[in-house]
């Protein structure tokens, strides 16, 4: 595709000359503009004027107010930090549905190009500034590297640099002193020059959808309460000082006494003329809980607006239970997933598609372009999964390996990468020869259902083997013990007497041989008698 025919995300041709130079480089008045601080001396009437002006198109004071709120209110900054940093998760560039081999290859290359953007996680964080302020604009500065177009920097620009045009749809423009042919003030944003993320906390016009508009009144009330509490502590925390002067004291002496009272109150030291008296009274009584209650209510309200609950922000009195905390945490996850979904749309449209188009990796336009996917899959408990997966696979459930690895938080191994393997199972020790021989012999005896005509030669040989004294002196002793014993009790007592001269292994083997010899001897005699009667 020729450069002159490169299309933006809206399907309109773009001028490649606008890609080389950042747009704000030509607007020096924005760079030199100093931010105001509307929170200084903020009153309810002044706050209403700021909000009304924003609805009329003057956004500067409103966004300066938002900046001050996030900077000065530690609770708002903390809660917004939790929600924004929850969006910094793993990401990947995925091909479109039913992707061809070429589209899959383009997605892999785009992933490498996006990965090369310096501090890409900071880009995601800057884009989440739209959560509180309604929108966030990040300016892209391009450069060529190895024949490829890549973002050199992606810079966050203050919201006060922009204005809104209400036309067929609301349009964000850079503030300038010029107008286009239709008389619309401001400069339209250059295609491929901006990542423009719009986040709606509620439906309506963009200037009214900012989350911070729901926080401005609690910020104001909390600010008043904090000031009142500070004044209360200053007044009620210091003892009352009363100065007494003589009836004939002049104005000079009275002024001297007053300066002494003030100095003693703050410096704990002072001097007074002779004849004057200073009395210290107990500090005035008062209850600061009313101010603390108001501050606490404001902060709980701010937590609800930002995170959807209070139990993941701090203690909430008697209502702080583990079950309720888990419920509130699920609400926070819903908010995070919604934030990620909106970020995926913006980054796919304004960043991934721009890189793909400038480098020829989106030949079929934005509809078949690979897209950004921020994923916040939370890993499952390994012990539970290790018990559940074998059972599921055992009943025929087809579980993709990639899904199981993702749910467990275990990455798939790369080709040639070493992996952990199960330790080899120790081989089962073979049974002792005597026990194996006994098992075979008993099986043969069980299978012998036909009348036996002659004594089995094999059994006689094996019996002789068990009764062979040459196998060792202790074997001979066991054989003799069995032959003269009249009961199992005699065999046990006899073996206990032999035990001191035998090892435990020898004792076990001797007991097995003794039992085998006794059983075979009995079987042999029975078979011999049966063979004699049949003969």
Short mmCIF file of C-alpha atoms in Angstrom, two decimals:
data_model
loop_
_atom_site.label_atom_id
_atom_site.label_comp_id
_atom_site.label_asym_id
_atom_site.label_seq_id
_atom_site.Cartn_x
_atom_site.Cartn_y
_atom_site.Cartn_z
CA UNK A 1 0.00 0.00 0.00
CA UNK A 2 1.37 3.38 -0.95
CA UNK A 3 2.13 5.84 1.79
CA UNK A 4 -0.43 8.30 0.44
CA UNK A 5 -3.13 5.63 0.82
CA UNK A 6 -2.43 4.70 4.43
CA UNK A 7 -5.73 4.82 6.28
CA UNK A 8 -6.32 5.82 9.87
CA UNK A 9 -8.54 3.97 12.33
CA UNK A 10 -11.52 5.97 11.01
CA UNK A 11 -10.86 4.77 7.44
CA UNK A 12 -9.70 8.18 6.22
CA UNK A 13 -6.32 8.70 4.44
CA UNK A 14 -3.64 10.28 6.59
CA UNK A 15 -0.83 12.63 5.72
CA UNK A 16 2.51 10.97 6.52
CA UNK A 17 4.06 14.42 7.01
CA UNK A 18 2.15 14.70 10.29
CA UNK A 19 3.79 11.52 11.61
CA UNK A 20 7.34 12.86 11.64
CA UNK A 21 6.79 15.77 14.07
CA UNK A 22 4.83 15.79 17.36
CA UNK A 23 1.80 18.03 17.05
CA UNK A 24 2.35 19.95 20.30
CA UNK A 25 5.81 21.02 19.15
CA UNK A 26 4.02 23.72 17.15
CA UNK A 27 1.94 24.92 20.13
CA UNK A 28 4.46 26.65 22.35
CA UNK A 29 1.81 28.50 24.35
CA UNK A 30 0.66 25.19 25.88
CA UNK A 31 4.20 24.32 26.93
CA UNK A 32 4.60 27.67 28.68
CA UNK A 33 1.20 27.62 30.36
CA UNK A 34 1.30 27.55 34.16
CA UNK A 35 -1.25 25.52 36.08
CA UNK A 36 -3.62 27.33 38.41
CA UNK A 37 -4.58 25.96 41.82
CA UNK A 38 -8.36 26.28 42.28
CA UNK A 39 -8.29 24.48 45.64
CA UNK A 40 -6.65 27.48 47.31
CA UNK A 41 -9.49 29.18 49.15
CA UNK A 42 -12.05 26.88 47.52
CA UNK A 43 -15.64 27.61 48.58
CA UNK A 44 -18.94 25.96 47.61
CA UNK A 45 -19.85 28.88 45.35
CA UNK A 46 -16.45 28.82 43.63
CA UNK A 47 -16.70 25.05 43.13
CA UNK A 48 -20.12 25.44 41.51
CA UNK A 49 -18.71 28.06 39.13
CA UNK A 50 -15.88 25.70 38.08
CA UNK A 51 -18.29 22.84 37.34
CA UNK A 52 -20.70 25.10 35.46
CA UNK A 53 -17.87 26.54 33.35
CA UNK A 54 -16.78 23.02 32.37
CA UNK A 55 -20.27 22.25 31.12
CA UNK A 56 -20.04 25.38 28.97
CA UNK A 57 -16.78 24.21 27.38
CA UNK A 58 -14.15 25.79 29.67
CA UNK A 59 -12.36 22.71 30.98
CA UNK A 60 -9.16 24.29 32.25
CA UNK A 61 -10.23 25.10 35.82
CA UNK A 62 -12.00 21.77 36.25
CA UNK A 63 -8.95 19.74 35.30
CA UNK A 64 -6.65 21.94 37.36
CA UNK A 65 -9.01 21.25 40.27
CA UNK A 66 -8.74 17.48 39.62
CA UNK A 67 -4.94 17.70 39.66
CA UNK A 68 -4.99 19.54 42.99
CA UNK A 69 -7.40 17.02 44.50
CA UNK A 70 -5.21 14.07 43.60
CA UNK A 71 -2.11 15.89 44.83
CA UNK A 72 -3.45 17.19 48.15
CA UNK A 73 -5.84 14.46 49.31
CA UNK A 74 -3.85 11.42 50.39
CA UNK A 75 -6.91 9.18 50.53
CA UNK A 76 -7.96 9.96 46.95
CA UNK A 77 -4.39 9.47 45.74
CA UNK A 78 -4.13 6.12 47.53
CA UNK A 79 -7.44 4.76 46.25
CA UNK A 80 -6.82 5.94 42.70
CA UNK A 81 -3.35 4.39 42.84
CA UNK A 82 -4.87 1.02 43.78
CA UNK A 83 -7.33 1.10 40.89
CA UNK A 84 -4.86 2.35 38.30
CA UNK A 85 -2.03 -0.01 39.23
CA UNK A 86 -4.44 -2.95 39.12
CA UNK A 87 -4.48 -2.42 35.33
CA UNK A 88 -0.74 -3.05 34.95
CA UNK A 89 -1.00 -6.75 34.13
CA UNK A 90 0.42 -9.21 31.63
CA UNK A 91 -0.41 -8.51 28.02
CA UNK A 92 -0.08 -10.06 24.58
CA UNK A 93 -0.84 -9.23 20.97
CA UNK A 94 -3.39 -11.74 19.70
CA UNK A 95 -4.37 -12.40 16.07
CA UNK A 96 -7.98 -12.04 14.90
CA UNK A 97 -10.41 -14.94 15.08
CA UNK A 98 -9.80 -17.76 12.58
CA UNK A 99 -6.43 -16.23 11.82
CA UNK A 100 -4.38 -17.35 8.85
CA UNK A 101 -0.71 -18.24 9.10
CA UNK A 102 0.22 -14.74 7.86
CA UNK A 103 -1.98 -13.06 10.47
CA UNK A 104 -0.47 -15.18 13.24
CA UNK A 105 3.02 -14.26 12.06
CA UNK A 106 2.05 -10.55 11.96
CA UNK A 107 0.73 -10.79 15.53
CA UNK A 108 4.02 -12.27 16.74
CA UNK A 109 6.02 -9.51 15.04
CA UNK A 110 3.73 -6.82 16.42
CA UNK A 111 4.21 -8.23 19.90
CA UNK A 112 7.96 -7.81 19.53
CA UNK A 113 7.56 -4.24 18.26
CA UNK A 114 5.24 -3.23 21.11
CA UNK A 115 7.62 -4.85 23.58
CA UNK A 116 10.38 -2.57 22.28
CA UNK A 117 8.48 0.58 23.34
CA UNK A 118 10.42 2.12 26.24
CA UNK A 119 8.66 1.63 29.59
CA UNK A 120 5.48 0.29 28.05
CA UNK A 121 3.99 -0.32 31.51
CA UNK A 122 4.21 3.43 32.10
CA UNK A 123 2.18 3.95 28.94
CA UNK A 124 -0.58 1.75 30.38
CA UNK A 125 -0.43 3.61 33.69
CA UNK A 126 -0.64 7.03 32.00
CA UNK A 127 -3.65 5.88 29.98
CA UNK A 128 -5.46 4.96 33.21
CA UNK A 129 -5.41 8.65 34.18
CA UNK A 130 -8.66 8.73 32.21
CA UNK A 131 -10.37 6.70 34.96
CA UNK A 132 -10.54 9.71 37.26
CA UNK A 133 -10.54 12.57 34.77
CA UNK A 134 -12.67 11.22 31.94
CA UNK A 135 -10.01 11.07 29.24
CA UNK A 136 -6.24 10.89 28.85
CA UNK A 137 -4.24 11.85 25.76
CA UNK A 138 -0.74 10.44 25.18
CA UNK A 139 1.28 11.96 22.34
CA UNK A 140 3.35 9.58 20.18
CA UNK A 141 6.70 10.64 18.77
CA UNK A 142 7.78 8.29 15.95
CA UNK A 143 11.19 7.36 14.61
CA UNK A 144 12.60 4.81 12.17
CA UNK A 145 14.74 1.99 13.52
CA UNK A 146 16.09 -0.69 11.22
CA UNK A 147 13.60 0.27 8.52
CA UNK A 148 10.63 0.04 10.91
CA UNK A 149 8.42 2.78 12.29
CA UNK A 150 8.43 2.64 16.09
CA UNK A 151 7.25 4.97 18.88
CA UNK A 152 10.25 6.76 20.30
CA UNK A 153 8.27 8.22 23.21
CA UNK A 154 4.65 8.11 24.34
CA UNK A 155 4.11 11.19 26.53
CA UNK A 156 1.14 12.03 28.74
CA UNK A 157 -0.28 15.52 28.13
CA UNK A 158 -2.33 17.43 30.74
CA UNK A 159 -6.10 17.40 30.22
CA UNK A 160 -6.13 21.17 30.50
CA UNK A 161 -4.43 21.34 27.09
CA UNK A 162 -7.60 20.14 25.38
CA UNK A 163 -11.06 21.37 24.61
CA UNK A 164 -14.26 19.69 23.44
CA UNK A 165 -16.25 20.32 20.29
CA UNK A 166 -19.87 19.21 20.32
CA UNK A 167 -20.63 18.24 16.78
CA UNK A 168 -22.08 15.01 15.42
CA UNK A 169 -20.11 13.46 18.24
CA UNK A 170 -17.90 14.99 20.85
CA UNK A 171 -14.40 15.61 19.58
CA UNK A 172 -11.27 16.28 21.60
CA UNK A 173 -9.07 19.06 20.19
CA UNK A 174 -5.90 20.82 21.24
CA UNK A 175 -6.53 24.33 22.53
CA UNK A 176 -5.27 26.95 20.14
CA UNK A 177 -6.08 30.47 19.00
CA UNK A 178 -7.11 29.30 15.57
CA UNK A 179 -10.28 27.87 14.02
CA UNK A 180 -10.91 25.66 11.02
CA UNK A 181 -12.97 26.49 7.93
CA UNK A 182 -16.19 25.72 9.80
CA UNK A 183 -15.25 28.10 12.61
CA UNK A 184 -14.56 25.35 15.15
CA UNK A 185 -11.93 26.35 17.68
CA UNK A 186 -8.89 24.17 18.34
CA UNK A 187 -6.77 21.78 16.32
CA UNK A 188 -8.03 18.25 15.59
CA UNK A 189 -5.68 15.52 16.82
CA UNK A 190 -3.41 14.07 14.14
CA UNK A 191 -4.07 10.43 13.21
CA UNK A 192 -1.38 8.04 14.50
CA UNK A 193 -0.13 10.89 16.69
CA UNK A 194 -2.14 10.18 19.83
CA UNK A 195 -3.35 7.45 22.15
CA UNK A 196 -6.69 8.91 23.25
CA UNK A 197 -8.32 6.91 26.02
CA UNK A 198 -11.83 7.89 27.05
CA UNK A 199 -13.19 6.36 30.24
CA UNK A 200 -16.78 6.97 31.24
CA UNK A 201 -17.66 6.72 34.90
CA UNK A 202 -21.24 7.40 33.83
CA UNK A 203 -23.12 8.11 30.63
CA UNK A 204 -23.41 11.64 29.29
CA UNK A 205 -21.24 14.39 27.86
CA UNK A 206 -17.52 13.83 28.33
CA UNK A 207 -17.02 16.89 30.51
CA UNK A 208 -19.51 15.43 33.04
CA UNK A 209 -18.47 11.76 32.99
CA UNK A 210 -15.23 12.16 34.95
CA UNK A 211 -15.11 10.14 38.19
CA UNK A 212 -13.57 13.10 40.01
CA UNK A 213 -16.76 15.13 39.55
CA UNK A 214 -18.35 12.71 42.01
CA UNK A 215 -15.53 13.38 44.49
CA UNK A 216 -15.34 17.17 44.45
CA UNK A 217 -17.96 17.75 47.13
CA UNK A 218 -16.60 15.18 49.55
CA UNK A 219 -13.16 16.70 48.95
CA UNK A 220 -14.52 20.15 49.85
CA UNK A 221 -16.38 18.96 52.97
CA UNK A 222 -13.37 16.97 54.15
CA UNK A 223 -11.11 19.97 53.56
CA UNK A 224 -13.36 22.12 55.76
CA UNK A 225 -13.45 19.46 58.49
CA UNK A 226 -9.68 19.08 58.49
CA UNK A 227 -9.28 22.85 58.85
CA UNK A 228 -11.86 22.98 61.65
CA UNK A 229 -10.12 20.13 63.47
CA UNK A 230 -6.77 21.90 63.23
CA UNK A 231 -8.31 25.09 64.61
CA UNK A 232 -9.99 23.12 67.39
CA UNK A 233 -6.71 21.55 68.45
CA UNK A 234 -4.99 24.91 68.40
CA UNK A 235 -7.63 26.56 70.55
CA UNK A 236 -8.67 23.78 72.90
CA UNK A 237 -5.28 22.15 73.26
CA UNK A 238 -3.59 25.21 74.81
CA UNK A 239 -4.44 26.49 78.30
CA UNK A 240 -6.17 29.84 78.51
CA UNK A 241 -3.85 32.65 79.70
CA UNK A 242 -5.29 35.64 81.52
CA UNK A 243 -3.21 38.74 82.17
CA UNK A 244 -3.96 41.09 85.01
CA UNK A 245 -2.63 44.67 85.05
CA UNK A 246 -2.88 47.35 87.75
CA UNK A 247 -5.67 49.93 87.52
CA UNK A 248 -3.20 52.70 86.71
CA UNK A 249 -1.53 50.79 83.82
CA UNK A 250 -1.19 52.68 80.58
CA UNK A 251 -1.56 51.53 77.01
CA UNK A 252 2.13 50.75 76.77
CA UNK A 253 1.98 48.47 79.81
CA UNK A 254 -1.15 46.74 78.46
CA UNK A 255 0.53 46.08 75.11
CA UNK A 256 3.56 44.67 76.92
CA UNK A 257 1.33 42.29 78.88
CA UNK A 258 -0.47 41.14 75.71
CA UNK A 259 2.82 40.39 73.96
CA UNK A 260 3.89 38.38 77.00
CA UNK A 261 0.68 36.35 76.88
CA UNK A 262 1.20 35.51 73.22
CA UNK A 263 4.89 34.70 73.69
CA UNK A 264 4.25 32.47 76.67
CA UNK A 265 1.51 30.61 74.77
CA UNK A 266 3.72 29.61 71.84
CA UNK A 267 7.24 29.91 73.21
CA UNK A 268 6.62 28.84 76.83
CA UNK A 269 8.69 31.87 77.95
CA UNK A 270 8.20 35.58 78.38
CA UNK A 271 8.65 38.59 80.66
CA UNK A 272 6.18 41.00 82.21
CA UNK A 273 6.63 44.19 84.29
CA UNK A 274 6.55 44.03 88.04
CA UNK A 275 3.04 44.32 89.40
CA UNK A 276 1.39 42.44 86.54
CA UNK A 277 0.05 38.86 86.91
CA UNK A 278 -0.56 36.03 84.42
CA UNK A 279 -2.97 33.23 85.40
CA UNK A 280 -3.14 29.88 83.51
CA UNK A 281 -6.56 28.26 83.35
CA UNK A 282 -7.38 24.71 82.31
CA UNK A 283 -7.75 24.18 78.57
CA UNK A 284 -11.30 24.60 77.37
CA UNK A 285 -13.18 21.35 76.97
CA UNK A 286 -14.52 20.13 73.61
CA UNK A 287 -15.06 16.99 71.55
CA UNK A 288 -13.15 16.58 68.26
CA UNK A 289 -15.12 13.43 67.31
CA UNK A 290 -17.61 15.45 65.28
CA UNK A 291 -14.85 16.54 62.90
CA UNK A 292 -13.35 13.04 62.79
CA UNK A 293 -16.78 11.61 61.98
CA UNK A 294 -17.17 13.96 59.03
CA UNK A 295 -13.67 13.17 57.75
CA UNK A 296 -14.34 9.42 58.08
CA UNK A 297 -17.65 9.71 56.20
CA UNK A 298 -16.01 11.59 53.36
CA UNK A 299 -13.24 9.02 53.00
CA UNK A 300 -15.68 6.08 53.05
CA UNK A 301 -17.70 7.79 50.35
CA UNK A 302 -14.56 8.34 48.26
CA UNK A 303 -13.61 4.66 48.62
CA UNK A 304 -17.06 3.59 47.45
CA UNK A 305 -16.87 5.82 44.39
CA UNK A 306 -13.35 4.75 43.39
CA UNK A 307 -13.19 1.08 44.41
CA UNK A 308 -16.84 0.15 44.85
CA UNK A 309 -16.48 -0.60 48.58
CA UNK A 310 -14.75 0.27 51.83
CA UNK A 311 -13.51 -3.02 53.28
CA UNK A 312 -10.55 -3.23 50.89
CA UNK A 313 -9.46 0.27 51.90
CA UNK A 314 -9.37 0.12 55.68
CA UNK A 315 -11.23 -0.94 58.78
CA UNK A 316 -14.95 -0.31 58.75
CA UNK A 317 -15.86 -0.90 62.36
CA UNK A 318 -18.02 -3.87 63.34
CA UNK A 319 -18.90 -4.52 59.71
CA UNK A 320 -15.33 -5.53 58.85
CA UNK A 321 -15.73 -9.27 58.34
CA UNK A 322 -13.77 -11.57 56.11
CA UNK A 323 -16.88 -12.53 54.13
CA UNK A 324 -17.83 -8.92 53.41
CA UNK A 325 -14.22 -8.14 52.54
CA UNK A 326 -14.25 -10.92 49.94
CA UNK A 327 -17.50 -9.59 48.46
CA UNK A 328 -16.03 -6.09 48.18
CA UNK A 329 -12.88 -7.55 46.62
CA UNK A 330 -15.02 -9.21 43.93
CA UNK A 331 -16.52 -5.79 43.17
CA UNK A 332 -13.00 -4.41 42.79
CA UNK A 333 -12.19 -7.20 40.32
CA UNK A 334 -15.28 -6.30 38.28
CA UNK A 335 -14.09 -2.69 38.10
CA UNK A 336 -10.59 -3.80 37.09
CA UNK A 337 -11.93 -6.09 34.35
CA UNK A 338 -14.06 -3.24 33.01
CA UNK A 339 -11.06 -0.90 33.02
CA UNK A 340 -8.97 -3.48 31.14
CA UNK A 341 -11.66 -4.02 28.53
CA UNK A 342 -11.73 -0.30 27.73
CA UNK A 343 -7.93 -0.12 27.67
CA UNK A 344 -7.76 -3.05 25.25
CA UNK A 345 -10.01 -1.20 22.82
CA UNK A 346 -8.02 2.04 23.00
CA UNK A 347 -4.54 0.50 22.75
CA UNK A 348 -5.61 -1.78 19.89
CA UNK A 349 -7.04 1.15 17.93
CA UNK A 350 -4.53 3.93 18.60
CA UNK A 351 -1.24 2.09 19.18
CA UNK A 352 -1.23 -1.46 17.80
CA UNK A 353 -3.06 -0.54 14.60
CA UNK A 354 -0.80 2.48 14.06
CA UNK A 355 2.37 0.36 14.39
CA UNK A 356 0.89 -2.37 12.19
CA UNK A 357 -0.22 0.02 9.44
CA UNK A 358 3.02 1.98 9.25
CA UNK A 359 4.99 -1.29 8.98
CA UNK A 360 2.68 -3.11 6.55
CA UNK A 361 1.38 -5.63 9.11
CA UNK A 362 -2.32 -4.81 8.70
CA UNK A 363 -3.02 -5.31 4.99
CA UNK A 364 -6.76 -5.85 5.54
CA UNK A 365 -7.37 -2.80 7.71
CA UNK A 366 -8.38 -2.50 11.33
CA UNK A 367 -10.98 -5.28 11.20
CA UNK A 368 -8.34 -8.00 10.72
CA UNK A 369 -5.55 -6.28 12.62
CA UNK A 370 -4.05 -8.04 15.66
CA UNK A 371 -5.22 -6.52 18.91
CA UNK A 372 -3.95 -5.78 22.38
CA UNK A 373 -5.12 -8.08 25.15
CA UNK A 374 -4.45 -7.17 28.77
CA UNK A 375 -5.19 -10.23 30.87
CA UNK A 376 -5.72 -10.36 34.62
CA UNK A 377 -6.27 -14.09 35.06
CA UNK A 378 -5.74 -14.86 38.72
CA UNK A 379 -3.98 -18.14 39.41
CA UNK A 380 -5.86 -21.00 41.02
CA UNK A 381 -4.81 -22.81 44.16
CA UNK A 382 -2.28 -25.43 43.03
CA UNK A 383 -3.32 -28.00 45.62
CA UNK A 384 -6.98 -27.81 44.58
CA UNK A 385 -6.12 -27.94 40.88
CA UNK A 386 -3.76 -30.88 41.36
CA UNK A 387 -6.61 -32.83 42.93
CA UNK A 388 -9.33 -31.74 40.49
CA UNK A 389 -7.53 -32.02 37.13
CA UNK A 390 -6.67 -35.77 37.31
CA UNK A 391 -10.29 -36.54 38.21
CA UNK A 392 -11.66 -34.40 35.37
CA UNK A 393 -9.25 -35.87 32.84
CA UNK A 394 -10.09 -39.34 34.14
CA UNK A 395 -13.79 -38.94 33.27
CA UNK A 396 -13.00 -37.68 29.78
CA UNK A 397 -12.97 -33.87 30.18
CA UNK A 398 -10.64 -32.39 27.55
CA UNK A 399 -8.48 -29.79 29.30
CA UNK A 400 -6.09 -27.78 27.07
CA UNK A 401 -2.60 -27.69 28.48
CA UNK A 402 -2.26 -23.98 27.74
CA UNK A 403 -5.39 -23.24 29.82
CA UNK A 404 -4.14 -25.30 32.75
CA UNK A 405 -0.73 -23.57 32.67
CA UNK A 406 -2.36 -20.14 32.53
CA UNK A 407 -4.71 -20.86 35.43
CA UNK A 408 -1.80 -22.16 37.51
CA UNK A 409 0.46 -19.25 36.55
CA UNK A 410 3.04 -21.58 35.02
CA UNK A 411 4.38 -20.46 31.61
CA UNK A 412 4.64 -22.98 28.81
CA UNK A 413 8.26 -24.06 28.28
CA UNK A 414 10.13 -22.79 25.28
CA UNK A 415 11.62 -25.20 22.81
CA UNK A 416 14.72 -26.81 24.31
CA UNK A 417 14.07 -25.32 27.75
CA UNK A 418 14.77 -27.61 30.71
CA UNK A 419 11.67 -28.64 32.66
CA UNK A 420 11.09 -30.36 35.96
CA UNK A 421 10.25 -34.08 35.78
CA UNK A 422 8.89 -36.51 38.34
CA UNK A 423 11.46 -38.47 40.33
CA UNK A 424 11.73 -42.11 39.17
CA UNK A 425 9.68 -44.53 41.24
CA UNK A 426 11.92 -46.93 43.17
CA UNK A 427 11.74 -50.49 41.78
CA UNK A 428 9.79 -52.92 43.95
CA UNK A 429 12.15 -55.37 45.63
CA UNK A 430 11.75 -58.93 44.45
CA UNK A 431 10.44 -61.35 47.08
CA UNK A 432 12.89 -63.62 48.83
CA UNK A 433 13.67 -66.81 46.87
CA UNK A 434 12.10 -68.97 49.52
CA UNK A 435 8.89 -66.94 49.48
CA UNK A 436 8.76 -66.98 45.67
CA UNK A 437 9.25 -70.73 45.65
CA UNK A 438 6.53 -71.14 48.22
CA UNK A 439 4.09 -69.01 46.20
CA UNK A 440 4.70 -71.07 43.06
CA UNK A 441 4.31 -74.29 44.95
CA UNK A 442 1.03 -73.30 46.56
CA UNK A 443 -0.33 -72.21 43.16
CA UNK A 444 0.62 -75.59 41.74
CA UNK A 445 -1.10 -77.36 44.61
CA UNK A 446 -4.29 -75.34 44.14
CA UNK A 447 -4.39 -76.21 40.44
CA UNK A 448 -4.01 -79.94 41.08
CA UNK A 449 -7.63 -81.07 40.88
CA UNK A 450 -6.99 -84.44 39.12
CA UNK A 451 -6.19 -87.54 41.23
CA UNK A 452 -2.48 -87.81 41.80
CA UNK A 453 -1.05 -91.20 40.84
CA UNK A 454 2.48 -90.72 42.11
CA UNK A 455 4.15 -88.26 44.51
CA UNK A 456 5.29 -85.05 42.72
CA UNK A 457 8.97 -85.25 42.11
CA UNK A 458 9.35 -81.44 42.07
CA UNK A 459 7.79 -81.04 45.50
CA UNK A 460 10.10 -83.67 46.95
CA UNK A 461 13.12 -81.88 45.52
CA UNK A 462 12.01 -78.49 46.88
CA UNK A 463 11.26 -80.02 50.26
CA UNK A 464 14.71 -81.43 50.31
CA UNK A 465 16.07 -77.99 49.40
CA UNK A 466 14.34 -76.39 52.40
CA UNK A 467 15.47 -79.19 54.66
CA UNK A 468 19.07 -79.20 53.42
CA UNK A 469 21.33 -78.56 56.40
CA UNK A 470 24.12 -77.47 54.08
CA UNK A 471 22.42 -74.13 53.59
CA UNK A 472 23.95 -72.95 56.84
CA UNK A 473 24.26 -73.85 60.46
CA UNK A 474 21.27 -71.73 61.54
CA UNK A 475 19.12 -73.27 58.77
CA UNK A 476 20.01 -76.70 60.09
CA UNK A 477 19.06 -75.59 63.60
CA UNK A 478 15.71 -74.30 62.37
CA UNK A 479 15.10 -77.56 60.45
CA UNK A 480 15.86 -79.62 63.51
CA UNK A 481 13.64 -77.39 65.61
CA UNK A 482 10.70 -77.85 63.25
CA UNK A 483 11.16 -81.60 63.03
CA UNK A 484 11.08 -82.10 66.79
CA UNK A 485 8.42 -79.46 67.60
CA UNK A 486 4.91 -80.65 68.39
CA UNK A 487 3.20 -77.25 68.03
CA UNK A 488 3.67 -73.70 66.72
CA UNK A 489 4.32 -72.59 70.31
CA UNK A 490 7.37 -74.90 70.43
CA UNK A 491 8.65 -73.41 67.13
CA UNK A 492 8.24 -69.85 68.42
CA UNK A 493 10.01 -70.58 71.69
CA UNK A 494 12.79 -72.34 69.89
CA UNK A 495 13.29 -69.47 67.44
CA UNK A 496 13.48 -66.98 70.32
CA UNK A 497 16.33 -69.02 71.76
CA UNK A 498 18.12 -68.98 68.40
CA UNK A 499 17.58 -65.24 67.86
CA UNK A 500 20.62 -63.96 69.83
CA UNK A 501 22.91 -65.73 67.38
CA UNK A 502 20.97 -64.55 64.30
CA UNK A 503 20.36 -61.22 62.59
CA UNK A 504 16.82 -59.98 62.09
CA UNK A 505 17.06 -60.71 58.36
CA UNK A 506 18.24 -64.24 59.10
CA UNK A 507 15.46 -64.65 61.61
CA UNK A 508 12.83 -63.59 59.05
CA UNK A 509 14.28 -65.86 56.38
CA UNK A 510 14.50 -68.74 58.86
CA UNK A 511 10.90 -68.30 59.89
CA UNK A 512 9.79 -68.29 56.25
CA UNK A 513 11.84 -71.41 55.49
CA UNK A 514 10.54 -73.14 58.57
CA UNK A 515 6.92 -72.49 57.68
CA UNK A 516 7.53 -73.52 54.08
CA UNK A 517 9.28 -76.72 55.12
CA UNK A 518 6.53 -77.62 57.57
CA UNK A 519 3.77 -77.01 55.04
CA UNK A 520 5.53 -78.88 52.26
CA UNK A 521 6.27 -81.77 54.55
CA UNK A 522 2.63 -82.07 55.48
CA UNK A 523 1.50 -81.85 51.86
CA UNK A 524 4.13 -84.38 50.82
CA UNK A 525 2.95 -86.94 53.35
CA UNK A 526 -0.68 -86.53 52.29
CA UNK A 527 0.20 -86.96 48.62
CA UNK A 528 2.31 -89.99 49.36
CA UNK A 529 -0.56 -91.63 51.23
CA UNK A 530 -2.96 -90.81 48.38
CA UNK A 531 -0.52 -92.23 45.82
CA UNK A 532 -0.10 -95.42 47.89
CA UNK A 533 -3.83 -95.97 48.17
CA UNK A 534 -4.30 -95.50 44.44
CA UNK A 535 -1.41 -97.86 43.67
#
